[in-house]
Tab-separated table of C-alpha atoms and ligand atoms in Angstrom:
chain	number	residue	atom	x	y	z
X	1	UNK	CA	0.504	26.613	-41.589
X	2	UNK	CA	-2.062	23.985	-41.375
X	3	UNK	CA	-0.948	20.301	-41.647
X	4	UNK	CA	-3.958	17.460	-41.533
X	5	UNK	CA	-1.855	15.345	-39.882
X	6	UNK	CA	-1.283	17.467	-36.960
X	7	UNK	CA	-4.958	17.523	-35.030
X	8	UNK	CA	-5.204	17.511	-31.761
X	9	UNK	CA	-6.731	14.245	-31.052
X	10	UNK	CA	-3.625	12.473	-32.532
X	11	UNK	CA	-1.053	14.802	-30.977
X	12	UNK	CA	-2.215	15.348	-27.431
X	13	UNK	CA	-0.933	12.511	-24.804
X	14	UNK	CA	1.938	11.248	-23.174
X	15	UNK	CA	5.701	10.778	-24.659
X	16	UNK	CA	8.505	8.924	-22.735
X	17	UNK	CA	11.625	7.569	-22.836
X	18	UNK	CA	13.343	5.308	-20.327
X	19	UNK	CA	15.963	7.004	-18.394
X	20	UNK	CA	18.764	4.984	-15.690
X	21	UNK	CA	16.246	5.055	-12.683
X	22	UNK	CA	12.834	5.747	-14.542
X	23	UNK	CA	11.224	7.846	-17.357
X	24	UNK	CA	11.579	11.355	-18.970
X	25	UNK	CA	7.934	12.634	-20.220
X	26	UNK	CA	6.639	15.722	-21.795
X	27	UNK	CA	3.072	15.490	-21.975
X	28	UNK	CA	1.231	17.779	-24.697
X	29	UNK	CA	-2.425	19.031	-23.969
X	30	UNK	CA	-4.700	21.520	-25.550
X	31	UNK	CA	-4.057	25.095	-24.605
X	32	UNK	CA	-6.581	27.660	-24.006
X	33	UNK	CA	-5.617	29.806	-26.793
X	34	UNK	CA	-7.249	27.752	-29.989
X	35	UNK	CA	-4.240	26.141	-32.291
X	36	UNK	CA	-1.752	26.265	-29.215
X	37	UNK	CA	-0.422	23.134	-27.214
X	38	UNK	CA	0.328	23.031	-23.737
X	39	UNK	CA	3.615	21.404	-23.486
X	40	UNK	CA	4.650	19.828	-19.876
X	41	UNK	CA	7.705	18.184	-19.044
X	42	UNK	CA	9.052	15.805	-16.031
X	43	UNK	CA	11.422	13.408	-15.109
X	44	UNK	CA	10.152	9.842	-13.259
X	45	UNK	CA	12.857	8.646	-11.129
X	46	UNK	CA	11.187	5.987	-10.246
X	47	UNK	CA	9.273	7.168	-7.323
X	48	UNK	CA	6.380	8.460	-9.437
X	49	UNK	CA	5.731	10.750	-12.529
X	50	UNK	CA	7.846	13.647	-10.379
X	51	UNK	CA	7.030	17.339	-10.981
X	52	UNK	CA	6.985	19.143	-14.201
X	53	UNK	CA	9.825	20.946	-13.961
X	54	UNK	CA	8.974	22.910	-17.985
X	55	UNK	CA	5.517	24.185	-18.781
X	56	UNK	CA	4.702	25.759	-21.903
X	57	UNK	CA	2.307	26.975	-24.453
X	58	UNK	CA	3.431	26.590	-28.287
X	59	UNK	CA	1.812	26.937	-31.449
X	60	UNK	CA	1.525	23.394	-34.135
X	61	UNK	CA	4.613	24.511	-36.113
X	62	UNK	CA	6.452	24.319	-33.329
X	63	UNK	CA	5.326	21.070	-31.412
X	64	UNK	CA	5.684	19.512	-34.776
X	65	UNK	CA	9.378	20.607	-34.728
X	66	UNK	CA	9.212	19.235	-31.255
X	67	UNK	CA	7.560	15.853	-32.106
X	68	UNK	CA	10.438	15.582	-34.691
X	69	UNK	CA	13.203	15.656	-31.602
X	70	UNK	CA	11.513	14.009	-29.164
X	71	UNK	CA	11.334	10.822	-31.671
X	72	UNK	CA	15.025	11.371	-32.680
X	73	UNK	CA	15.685	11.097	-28.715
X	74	UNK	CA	13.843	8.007	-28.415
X	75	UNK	CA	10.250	9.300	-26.784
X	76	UNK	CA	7.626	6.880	-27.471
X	77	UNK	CA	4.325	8.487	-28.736
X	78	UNK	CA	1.413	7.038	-26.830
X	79	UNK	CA	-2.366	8.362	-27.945
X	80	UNK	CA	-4.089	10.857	-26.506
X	81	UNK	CA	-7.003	10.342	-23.986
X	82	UNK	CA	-6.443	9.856	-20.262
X	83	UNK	CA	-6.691	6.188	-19.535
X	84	UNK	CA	-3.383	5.458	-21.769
X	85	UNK	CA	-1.949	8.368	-20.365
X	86	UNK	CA	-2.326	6.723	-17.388
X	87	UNK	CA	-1.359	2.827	-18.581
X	88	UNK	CA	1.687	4.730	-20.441
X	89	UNK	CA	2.977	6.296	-17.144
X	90	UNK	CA	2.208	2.423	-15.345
X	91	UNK	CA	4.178	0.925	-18.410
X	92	UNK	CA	7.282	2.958	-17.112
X	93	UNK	CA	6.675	2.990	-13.368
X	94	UNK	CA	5.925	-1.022	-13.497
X	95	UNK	CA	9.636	-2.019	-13.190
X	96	UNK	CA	11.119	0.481	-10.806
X	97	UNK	CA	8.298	-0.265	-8.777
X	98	UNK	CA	8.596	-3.893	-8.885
X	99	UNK	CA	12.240	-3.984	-8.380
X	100	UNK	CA	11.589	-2.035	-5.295
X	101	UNK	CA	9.121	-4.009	-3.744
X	102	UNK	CA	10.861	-7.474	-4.150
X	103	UNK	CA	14.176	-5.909	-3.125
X	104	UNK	CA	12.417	-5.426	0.198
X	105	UNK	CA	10.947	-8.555	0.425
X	106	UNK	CA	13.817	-9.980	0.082
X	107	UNK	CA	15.699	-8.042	2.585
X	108	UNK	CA	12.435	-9.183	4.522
X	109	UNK	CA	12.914	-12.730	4.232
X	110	UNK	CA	16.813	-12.083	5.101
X	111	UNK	CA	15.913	-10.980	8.396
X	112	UNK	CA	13.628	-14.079	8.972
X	113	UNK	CA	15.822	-16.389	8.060
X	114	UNK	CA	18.486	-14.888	10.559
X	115	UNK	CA	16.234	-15.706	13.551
X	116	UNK	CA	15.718	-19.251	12.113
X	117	UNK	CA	18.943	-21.160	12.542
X	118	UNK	CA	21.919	-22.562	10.788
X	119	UNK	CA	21.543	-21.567	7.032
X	120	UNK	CA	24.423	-22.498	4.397
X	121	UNK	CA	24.629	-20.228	1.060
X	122	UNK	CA	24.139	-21.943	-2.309
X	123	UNK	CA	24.000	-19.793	-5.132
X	124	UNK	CA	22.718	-16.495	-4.203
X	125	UNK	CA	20.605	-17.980	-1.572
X	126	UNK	CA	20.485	-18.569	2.192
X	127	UNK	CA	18.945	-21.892	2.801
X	128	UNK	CA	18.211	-23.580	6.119
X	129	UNK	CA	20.407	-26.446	7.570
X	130	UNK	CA	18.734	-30.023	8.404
X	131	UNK	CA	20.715	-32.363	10.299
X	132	UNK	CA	22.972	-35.217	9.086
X	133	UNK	CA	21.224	-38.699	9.057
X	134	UNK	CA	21.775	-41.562	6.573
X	135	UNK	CA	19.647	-40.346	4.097
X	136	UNK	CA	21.322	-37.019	3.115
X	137	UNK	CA	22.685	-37.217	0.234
X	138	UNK	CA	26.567	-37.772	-0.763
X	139	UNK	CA	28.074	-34.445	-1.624
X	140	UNK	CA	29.754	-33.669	-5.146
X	141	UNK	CA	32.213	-31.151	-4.718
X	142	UNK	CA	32.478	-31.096	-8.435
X	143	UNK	CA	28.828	-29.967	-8.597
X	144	UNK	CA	28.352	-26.556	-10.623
X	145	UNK	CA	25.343	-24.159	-9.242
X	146	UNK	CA	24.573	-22.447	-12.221
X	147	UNK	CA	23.294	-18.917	-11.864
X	148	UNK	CA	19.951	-20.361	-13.592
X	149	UNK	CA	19.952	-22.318	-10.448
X	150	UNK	CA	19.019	-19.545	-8.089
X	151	UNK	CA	15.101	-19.281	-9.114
X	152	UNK	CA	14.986	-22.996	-7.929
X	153	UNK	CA	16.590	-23.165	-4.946
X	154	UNK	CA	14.788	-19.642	-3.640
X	155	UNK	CA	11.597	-21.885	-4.207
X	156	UNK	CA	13.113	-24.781	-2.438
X	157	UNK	CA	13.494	-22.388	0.699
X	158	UNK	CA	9.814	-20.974	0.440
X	159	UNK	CA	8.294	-24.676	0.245
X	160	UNK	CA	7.035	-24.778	-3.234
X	161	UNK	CA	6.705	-27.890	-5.334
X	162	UNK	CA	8.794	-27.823	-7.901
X	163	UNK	CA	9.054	-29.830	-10.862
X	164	UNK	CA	12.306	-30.245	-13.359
X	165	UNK	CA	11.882	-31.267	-16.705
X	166	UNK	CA	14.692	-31.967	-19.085
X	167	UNK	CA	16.434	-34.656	-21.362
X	168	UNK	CA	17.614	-37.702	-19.397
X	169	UNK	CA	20.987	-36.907	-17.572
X	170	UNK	CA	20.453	-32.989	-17.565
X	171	UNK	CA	20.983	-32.624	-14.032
X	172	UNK	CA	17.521	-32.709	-12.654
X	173	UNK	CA	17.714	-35.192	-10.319
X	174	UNK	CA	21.040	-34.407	-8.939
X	175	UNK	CA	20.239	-30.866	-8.528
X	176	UNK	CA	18.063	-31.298	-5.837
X	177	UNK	CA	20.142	-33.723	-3.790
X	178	UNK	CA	23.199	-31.134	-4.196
X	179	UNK	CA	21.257	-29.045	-2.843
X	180	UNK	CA	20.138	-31.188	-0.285
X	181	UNK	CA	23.609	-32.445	0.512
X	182	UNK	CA	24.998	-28.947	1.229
X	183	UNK	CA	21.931	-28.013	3.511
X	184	UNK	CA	21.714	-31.782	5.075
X	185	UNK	CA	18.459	-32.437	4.098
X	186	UNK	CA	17.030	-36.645	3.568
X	187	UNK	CA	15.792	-37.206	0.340
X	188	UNK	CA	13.562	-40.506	-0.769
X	189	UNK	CA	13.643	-40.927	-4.222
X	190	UNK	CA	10.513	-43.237	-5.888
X	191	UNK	CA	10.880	-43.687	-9.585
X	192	UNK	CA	7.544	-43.955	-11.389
X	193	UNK	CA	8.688	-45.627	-14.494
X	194	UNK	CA	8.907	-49.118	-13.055
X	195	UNK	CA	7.014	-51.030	-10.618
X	196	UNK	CA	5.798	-48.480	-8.030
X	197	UNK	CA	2.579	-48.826	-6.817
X	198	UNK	CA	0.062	-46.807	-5.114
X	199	UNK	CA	0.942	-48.941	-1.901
X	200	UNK	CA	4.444	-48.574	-1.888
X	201	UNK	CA	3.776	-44.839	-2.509
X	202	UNK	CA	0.945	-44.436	-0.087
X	203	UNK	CA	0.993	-47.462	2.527
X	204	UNK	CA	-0.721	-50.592	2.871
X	205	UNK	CA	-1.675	-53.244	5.466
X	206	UNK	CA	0.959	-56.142	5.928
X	207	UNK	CA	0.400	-59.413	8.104
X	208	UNK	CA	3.669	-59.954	10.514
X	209	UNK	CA	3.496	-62.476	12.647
X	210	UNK	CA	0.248	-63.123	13.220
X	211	UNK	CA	-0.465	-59.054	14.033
X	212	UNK	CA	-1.690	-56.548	10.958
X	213	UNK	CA	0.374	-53.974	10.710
X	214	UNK	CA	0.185	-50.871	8.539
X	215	UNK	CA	3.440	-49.923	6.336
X	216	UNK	CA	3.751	-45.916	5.464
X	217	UNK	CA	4.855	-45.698	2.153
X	218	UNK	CA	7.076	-43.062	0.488
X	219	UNK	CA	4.910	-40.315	1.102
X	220	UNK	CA	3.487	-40.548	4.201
X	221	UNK	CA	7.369	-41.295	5.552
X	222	UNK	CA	8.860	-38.130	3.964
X	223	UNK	CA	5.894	-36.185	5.398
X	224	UNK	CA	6.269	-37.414	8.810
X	225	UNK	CA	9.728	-37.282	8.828
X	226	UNK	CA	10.746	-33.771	7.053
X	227	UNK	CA	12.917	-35.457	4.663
X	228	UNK	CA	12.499	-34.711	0.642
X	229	UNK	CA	11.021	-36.493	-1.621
X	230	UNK	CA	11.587	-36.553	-5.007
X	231	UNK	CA	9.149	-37.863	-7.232
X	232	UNK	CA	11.080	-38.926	-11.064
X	233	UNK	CA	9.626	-39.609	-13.909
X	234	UNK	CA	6.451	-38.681	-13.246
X	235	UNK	CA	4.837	-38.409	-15.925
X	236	UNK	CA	4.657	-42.496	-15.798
X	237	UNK	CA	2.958	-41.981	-12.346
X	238	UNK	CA	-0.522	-44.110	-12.391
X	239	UNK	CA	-3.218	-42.067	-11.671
X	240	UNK	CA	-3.789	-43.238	-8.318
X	241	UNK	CA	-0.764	-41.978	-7.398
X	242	UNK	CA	-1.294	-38.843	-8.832
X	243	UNK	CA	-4.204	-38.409	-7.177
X	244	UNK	CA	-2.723	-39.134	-3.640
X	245	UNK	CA	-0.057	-36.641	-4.723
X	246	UNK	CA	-2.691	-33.827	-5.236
X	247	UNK	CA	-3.854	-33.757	-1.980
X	248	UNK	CA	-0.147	-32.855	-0.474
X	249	UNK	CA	0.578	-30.180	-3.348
X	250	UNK	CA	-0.503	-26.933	-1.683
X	251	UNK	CA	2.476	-25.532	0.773
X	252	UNK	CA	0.114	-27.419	3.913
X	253	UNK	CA	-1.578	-29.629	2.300
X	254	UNK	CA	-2.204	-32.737	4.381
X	255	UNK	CA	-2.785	-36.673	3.159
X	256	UNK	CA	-5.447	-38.259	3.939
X	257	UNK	CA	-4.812	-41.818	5.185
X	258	UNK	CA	-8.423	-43.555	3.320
X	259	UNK	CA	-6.974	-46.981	4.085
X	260	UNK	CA	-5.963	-46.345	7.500
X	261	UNK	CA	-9.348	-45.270	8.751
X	262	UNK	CA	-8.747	-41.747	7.000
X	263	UNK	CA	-5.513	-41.085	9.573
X	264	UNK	CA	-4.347	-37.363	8.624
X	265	UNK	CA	-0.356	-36.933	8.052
X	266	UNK	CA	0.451	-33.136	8.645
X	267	UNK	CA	3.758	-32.455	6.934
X	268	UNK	CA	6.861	-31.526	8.642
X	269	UNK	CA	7.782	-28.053	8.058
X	270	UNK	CA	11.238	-29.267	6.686
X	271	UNK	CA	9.338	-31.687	4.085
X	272	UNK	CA	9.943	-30.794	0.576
X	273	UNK	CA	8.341	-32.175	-2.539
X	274	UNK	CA	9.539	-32.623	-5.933
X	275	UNK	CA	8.716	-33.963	-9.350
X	276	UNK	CA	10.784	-34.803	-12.300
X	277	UNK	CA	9.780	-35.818	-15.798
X	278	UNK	CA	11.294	-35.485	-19.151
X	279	UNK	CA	8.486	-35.413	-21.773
X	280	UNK	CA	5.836	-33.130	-20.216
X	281	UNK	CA	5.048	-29.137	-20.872
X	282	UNK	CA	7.405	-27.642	-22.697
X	283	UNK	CA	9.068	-30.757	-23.460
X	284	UNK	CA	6.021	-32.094	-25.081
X	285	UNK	CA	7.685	-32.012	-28.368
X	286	UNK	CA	10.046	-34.492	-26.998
X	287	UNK	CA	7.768	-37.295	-26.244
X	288	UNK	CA	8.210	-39.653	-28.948
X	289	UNK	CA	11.817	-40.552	-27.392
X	290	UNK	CA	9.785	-41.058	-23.955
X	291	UNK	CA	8.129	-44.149	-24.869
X	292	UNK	CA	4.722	-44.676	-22.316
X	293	UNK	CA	4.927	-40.886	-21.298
X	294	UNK	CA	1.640	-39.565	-20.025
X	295	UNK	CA	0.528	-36.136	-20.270
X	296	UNK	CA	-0.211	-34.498	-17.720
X	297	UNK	CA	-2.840	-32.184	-17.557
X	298	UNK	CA	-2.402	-28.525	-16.970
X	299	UNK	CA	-4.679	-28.123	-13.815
X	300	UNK	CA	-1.677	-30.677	-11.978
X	301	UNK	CA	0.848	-28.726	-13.642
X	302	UNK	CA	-0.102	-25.343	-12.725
X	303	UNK	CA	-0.165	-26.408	-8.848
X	304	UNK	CA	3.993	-27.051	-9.360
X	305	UNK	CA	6.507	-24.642	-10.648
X	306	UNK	CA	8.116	-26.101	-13.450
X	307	UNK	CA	11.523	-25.594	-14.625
X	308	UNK	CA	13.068	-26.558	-18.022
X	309	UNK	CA	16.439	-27.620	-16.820
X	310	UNK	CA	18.660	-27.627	-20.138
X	311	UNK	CA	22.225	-29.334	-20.210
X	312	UNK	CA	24.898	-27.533	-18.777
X	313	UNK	CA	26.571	-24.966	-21.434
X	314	UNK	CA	30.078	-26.065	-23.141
X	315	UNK	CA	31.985	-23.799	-20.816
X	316	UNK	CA	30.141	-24.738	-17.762
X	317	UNK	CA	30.565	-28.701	-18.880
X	318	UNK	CA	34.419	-27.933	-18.806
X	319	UNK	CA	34.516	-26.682	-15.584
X	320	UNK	CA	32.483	-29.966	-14.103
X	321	UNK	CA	34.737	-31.834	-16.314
X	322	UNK	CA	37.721	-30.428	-15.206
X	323	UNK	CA	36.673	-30.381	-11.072
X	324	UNK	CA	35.121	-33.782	-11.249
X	325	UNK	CA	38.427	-35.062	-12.809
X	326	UNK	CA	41.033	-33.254	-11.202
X	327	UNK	CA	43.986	-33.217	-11.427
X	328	UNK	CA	44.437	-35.169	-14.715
X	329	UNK	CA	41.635	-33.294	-16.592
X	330	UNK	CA	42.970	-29.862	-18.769
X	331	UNK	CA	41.192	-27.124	-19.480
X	332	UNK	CA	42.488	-27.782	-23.366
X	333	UNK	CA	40.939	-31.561	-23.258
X	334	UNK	CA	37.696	-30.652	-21.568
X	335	UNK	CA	37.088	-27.879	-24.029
X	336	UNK	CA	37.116	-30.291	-26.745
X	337	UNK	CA	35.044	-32.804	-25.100
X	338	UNK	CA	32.697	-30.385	-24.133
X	339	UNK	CA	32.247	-29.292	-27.746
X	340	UNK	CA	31.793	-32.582	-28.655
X	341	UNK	CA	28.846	-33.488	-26.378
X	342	UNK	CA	27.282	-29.838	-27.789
X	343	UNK	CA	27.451	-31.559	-31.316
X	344	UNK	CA	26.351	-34.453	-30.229
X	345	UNK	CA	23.121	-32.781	-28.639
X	346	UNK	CA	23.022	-30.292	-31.534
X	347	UNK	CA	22.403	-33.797	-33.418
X	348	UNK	CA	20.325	-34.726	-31.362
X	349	UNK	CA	17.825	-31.919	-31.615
X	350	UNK	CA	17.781	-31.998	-35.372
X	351	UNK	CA	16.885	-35.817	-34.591
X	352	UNK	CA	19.893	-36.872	-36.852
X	353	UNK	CA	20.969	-38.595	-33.621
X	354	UNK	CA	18.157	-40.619	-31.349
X	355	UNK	CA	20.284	-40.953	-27.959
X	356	UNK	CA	20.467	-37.838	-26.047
X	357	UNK	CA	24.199	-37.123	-25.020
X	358	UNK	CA	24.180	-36.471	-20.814
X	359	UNK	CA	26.706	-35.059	-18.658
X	360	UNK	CA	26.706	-38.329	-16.991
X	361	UNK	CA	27.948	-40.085	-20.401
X	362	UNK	CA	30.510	-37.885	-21.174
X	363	UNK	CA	31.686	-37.717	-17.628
X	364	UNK	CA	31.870	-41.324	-17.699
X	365	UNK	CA	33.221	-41.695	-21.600
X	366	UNK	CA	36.413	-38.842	-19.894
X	367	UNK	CA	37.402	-40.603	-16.895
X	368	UNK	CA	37.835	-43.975	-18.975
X	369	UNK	CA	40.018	-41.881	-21.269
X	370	UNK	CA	42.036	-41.053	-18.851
X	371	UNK	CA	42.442	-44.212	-17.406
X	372	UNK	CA	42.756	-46.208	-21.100
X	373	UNK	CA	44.714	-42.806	-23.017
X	374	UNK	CA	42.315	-43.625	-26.049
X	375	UNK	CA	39.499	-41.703	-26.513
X	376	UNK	CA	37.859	-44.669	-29.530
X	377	UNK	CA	38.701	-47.948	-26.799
X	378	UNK	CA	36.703	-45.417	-24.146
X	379	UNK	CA	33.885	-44.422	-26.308
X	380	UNK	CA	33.174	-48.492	-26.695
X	381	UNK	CA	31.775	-48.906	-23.423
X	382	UNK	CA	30.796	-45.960	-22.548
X	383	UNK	CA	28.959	-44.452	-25.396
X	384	UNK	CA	29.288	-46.525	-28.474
X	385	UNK	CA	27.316	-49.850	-27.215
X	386	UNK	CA	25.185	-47.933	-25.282
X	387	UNK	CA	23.152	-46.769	-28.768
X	388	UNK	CA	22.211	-48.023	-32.928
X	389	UNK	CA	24.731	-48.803	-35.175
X	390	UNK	CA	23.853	-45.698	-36.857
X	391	UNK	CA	23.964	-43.489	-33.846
X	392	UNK	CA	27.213	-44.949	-33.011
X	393	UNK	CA	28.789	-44.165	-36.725
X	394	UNK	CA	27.225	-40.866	-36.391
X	395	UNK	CA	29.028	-40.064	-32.908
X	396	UNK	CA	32.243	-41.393	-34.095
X	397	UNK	CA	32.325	-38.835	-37.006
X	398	UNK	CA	31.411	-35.856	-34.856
X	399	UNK	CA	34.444	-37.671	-32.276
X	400	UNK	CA	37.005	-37.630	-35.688
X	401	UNK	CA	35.960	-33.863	-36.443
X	402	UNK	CA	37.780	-33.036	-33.215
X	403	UNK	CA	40.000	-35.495	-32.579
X	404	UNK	CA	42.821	-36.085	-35.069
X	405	UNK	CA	44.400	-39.531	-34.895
X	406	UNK	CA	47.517	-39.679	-32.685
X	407	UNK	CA	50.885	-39.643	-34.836
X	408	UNK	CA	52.690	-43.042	-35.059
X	409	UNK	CA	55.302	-43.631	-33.031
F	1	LIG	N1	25.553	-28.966	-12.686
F	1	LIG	C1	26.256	-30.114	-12.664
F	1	LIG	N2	27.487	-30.142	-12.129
F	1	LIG	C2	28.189	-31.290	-12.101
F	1	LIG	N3	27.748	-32.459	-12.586
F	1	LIG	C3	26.518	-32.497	-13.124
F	1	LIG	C4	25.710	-31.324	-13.189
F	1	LIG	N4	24.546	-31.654	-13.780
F	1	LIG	C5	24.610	-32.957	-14.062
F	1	LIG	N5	25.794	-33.474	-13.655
F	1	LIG	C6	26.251	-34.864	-13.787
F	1	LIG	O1	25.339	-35.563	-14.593
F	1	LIG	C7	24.837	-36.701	-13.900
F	1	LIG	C8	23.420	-36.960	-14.311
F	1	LIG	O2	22.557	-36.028	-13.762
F	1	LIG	P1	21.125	-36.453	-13.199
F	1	LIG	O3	20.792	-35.464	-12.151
F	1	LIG	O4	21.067	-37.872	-12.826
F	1	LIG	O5	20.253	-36.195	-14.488
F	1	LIG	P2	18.680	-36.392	-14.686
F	1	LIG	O6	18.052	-36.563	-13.351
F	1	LIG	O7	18.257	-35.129	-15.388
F	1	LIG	O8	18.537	-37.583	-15.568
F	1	LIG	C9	25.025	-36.380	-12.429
F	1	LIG	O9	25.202	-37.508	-11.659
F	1	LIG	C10	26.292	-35.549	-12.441
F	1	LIG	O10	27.428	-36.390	-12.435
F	2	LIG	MG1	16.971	-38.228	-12.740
């Protein structure tokens, strides 16, 4: 029988499927007898293409009978010459291989850190202890690590800049000091959408009686001192600012003192730097509620890593509910609450609503219920007059959806 579609161009290469620890592969070749196929077949187990373990010769009926299987068993067909024989074996080794290398570097960084100190766990991660001093942070017990947490704080331990953007009240801010809290780390906090300028941020000269004295500013103090500094909002940062801030971004990078005779500050090894803003990257779409947002350009961006820090999921926002109000909060009240700040934020993001609906909010709007045992009087202050008319009427509907008035008395 002789079938045009089965030549040997199309039919010759490399077919795999994905086993537990690697691939399966038969790959087909041109035998020497004319019309016959060389058939080979191996198992990957993630070390490698392994040995062919079946070898043999068959004539096109047959491999197309064998085609027909191998697709029922899920092989995928690659084409036929060499170099995607090749890229189709690297396809399946890629992620064994990868998964073996970082589990060692891991292990790797285990055994450094062991040498290195007092460490406390947060997350999944080991991360080394400061010392207390006044400007560690207060700890929230209530605070919830969220497995999406790991990536950050594993970057917080290898000394990159990091940068969390998110809707106001996401968590950004008070991620990091959590984190610094638990390992007793200072942070300095310098807001960029206000009055900061490049002297409070860098330094500058001051007059004190009758001597001229230089002032560090935000920077220069964290970087001396090994405390953290987080940088907010700054995508309002002026570029001045930004441009001091360049010059520290690379794990060493040093600042260069222009106005104090070019003085060098080194940084301390515990000094950490951090960034947040709400509008930029992949919040771009966003900016319209961020009024006097700058963009910032992608050559800054790419020297931070930069995490989209969403709001805490409904069940997660019970928990934090239910820990950061205990023991009057219920799991059957935060629930509800929860769902409503998911509608409210659902509302949001079909821009029905123009007030973002933070954990902060409804953590406040809660604890006044608690306190007042009505959930309209608590909304007032803590949600209601905080937004339009409109957004206000909007919220109380979603509030009414899932809270029925309480029965007269
Ligand atoms: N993961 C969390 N666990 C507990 N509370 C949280 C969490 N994330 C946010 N919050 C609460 O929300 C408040 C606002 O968070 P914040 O870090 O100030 O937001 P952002 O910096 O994104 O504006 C925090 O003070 C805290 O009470
Ligand atoms: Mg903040």
């Amino acid at each position: 029988m002789n079938s045009p579609e089965l030549t040997e161009d199309e039919n010759r290469g490399l077919y795999q499927r994905a086993t537990e620890h690697g691939a399966e592969w038969w790959r087909v070749s041109v035998a020497d007898r004319p019309e016959n196929y060389r058939l080979e077949h191996g198992v990957d187990n993630g070390s490698g293409p392994g040995a062919v373990d079946i070898d043999l010769v068959v004539d096109a009926e047959n491999l197309r009978a064998k085609l027909k299987k191998w697709r029922r068993e899920g092989f995928a067909i690659d084409t036929d010459d060499a170099a995607s024989e090749q890229s189709a074996a690297g396809r399946v080794a890629f992620m064994p291989e990868l998964q073996r290398v970082a589990a060692r570097a891991s292990a790797a960084k285990c055994r450094q850190l062991e040498g290195a100190g007092a460490t406390v766990r947060i997350g999944h991660v080991e991360v080394p202890c400061g010392f207390d001093n006044p400007l560690v942070p207060r700890l929230n017990p209530a605070y919830l690590f969220s497995e999406r947490f790991n990536d950050i704080v594993e970057d917080i331990v290898e000394n990159r800049r990091v940068m969390l953007i998110g809707h106001t009240g996401a968590g950004k801010t008070s991620l990091i000091e959590q984190v610094a809290a638990r390992s007793r780390h200072g942070v300095l906090r310098s807001n960029m959408n206000g009055q900061t300028t490049v002297g409070d941020f860098v330094g500058f000269w001051t007059v004190k009686g009758g001597e001229t004295l230089w002032v560090d500013g935000v920077l220069p103090t964290a970087m001396r001192e090994g405390l953290w500094l987080i940088v907010d909002e700054i995508d309002f940062a002026e570029p001045s600012i930004l441009a001091a801030l360049t010059a520290v971004l690379e794990p060493h990078g040093r600042l260069v003192l222009k106005e104090k005779g070019n003085e060098i500050v080194t940084p301390h090894p515990a000094f950490r730097l951090f960034a947040t803003a709400n509008a930029v990257g992949a919040m771009s779409q966003f900016r319209h509620l961020y009024q006097g947002a700058n963009l910032m350009n992608e050559a800054f961006l790419d020297r931070w890593r930069v995490y989209l820090l969403d709001y805490l999921t409904p069940a997660e926002e019970a928990d934090v509910l239910i820990a950061t109000l205990a023991p009057h909060m219920t799991r059957a009240l935060a629930t509800t609450l929860a769902a409503i700040a998911a509608d409210c934020r659902a509302a949001f993001a079909r821009e029905d609503l123009s007030s973002a609906f933070s954990t902060r909010r409804l953590l406040d709007w809660a604890e006044l219920m608690l306190r007042t045992g009505d959930p309209e009087r608590a909304a007032g202050p803590a949600i209601y007059a905080k937004v339009s008319p409109e957004d206000a009427a909007l919220i109380r509907g979603i509030v009414r959806h899932h809270i029925a008035p309480a029965p007269e008395a």
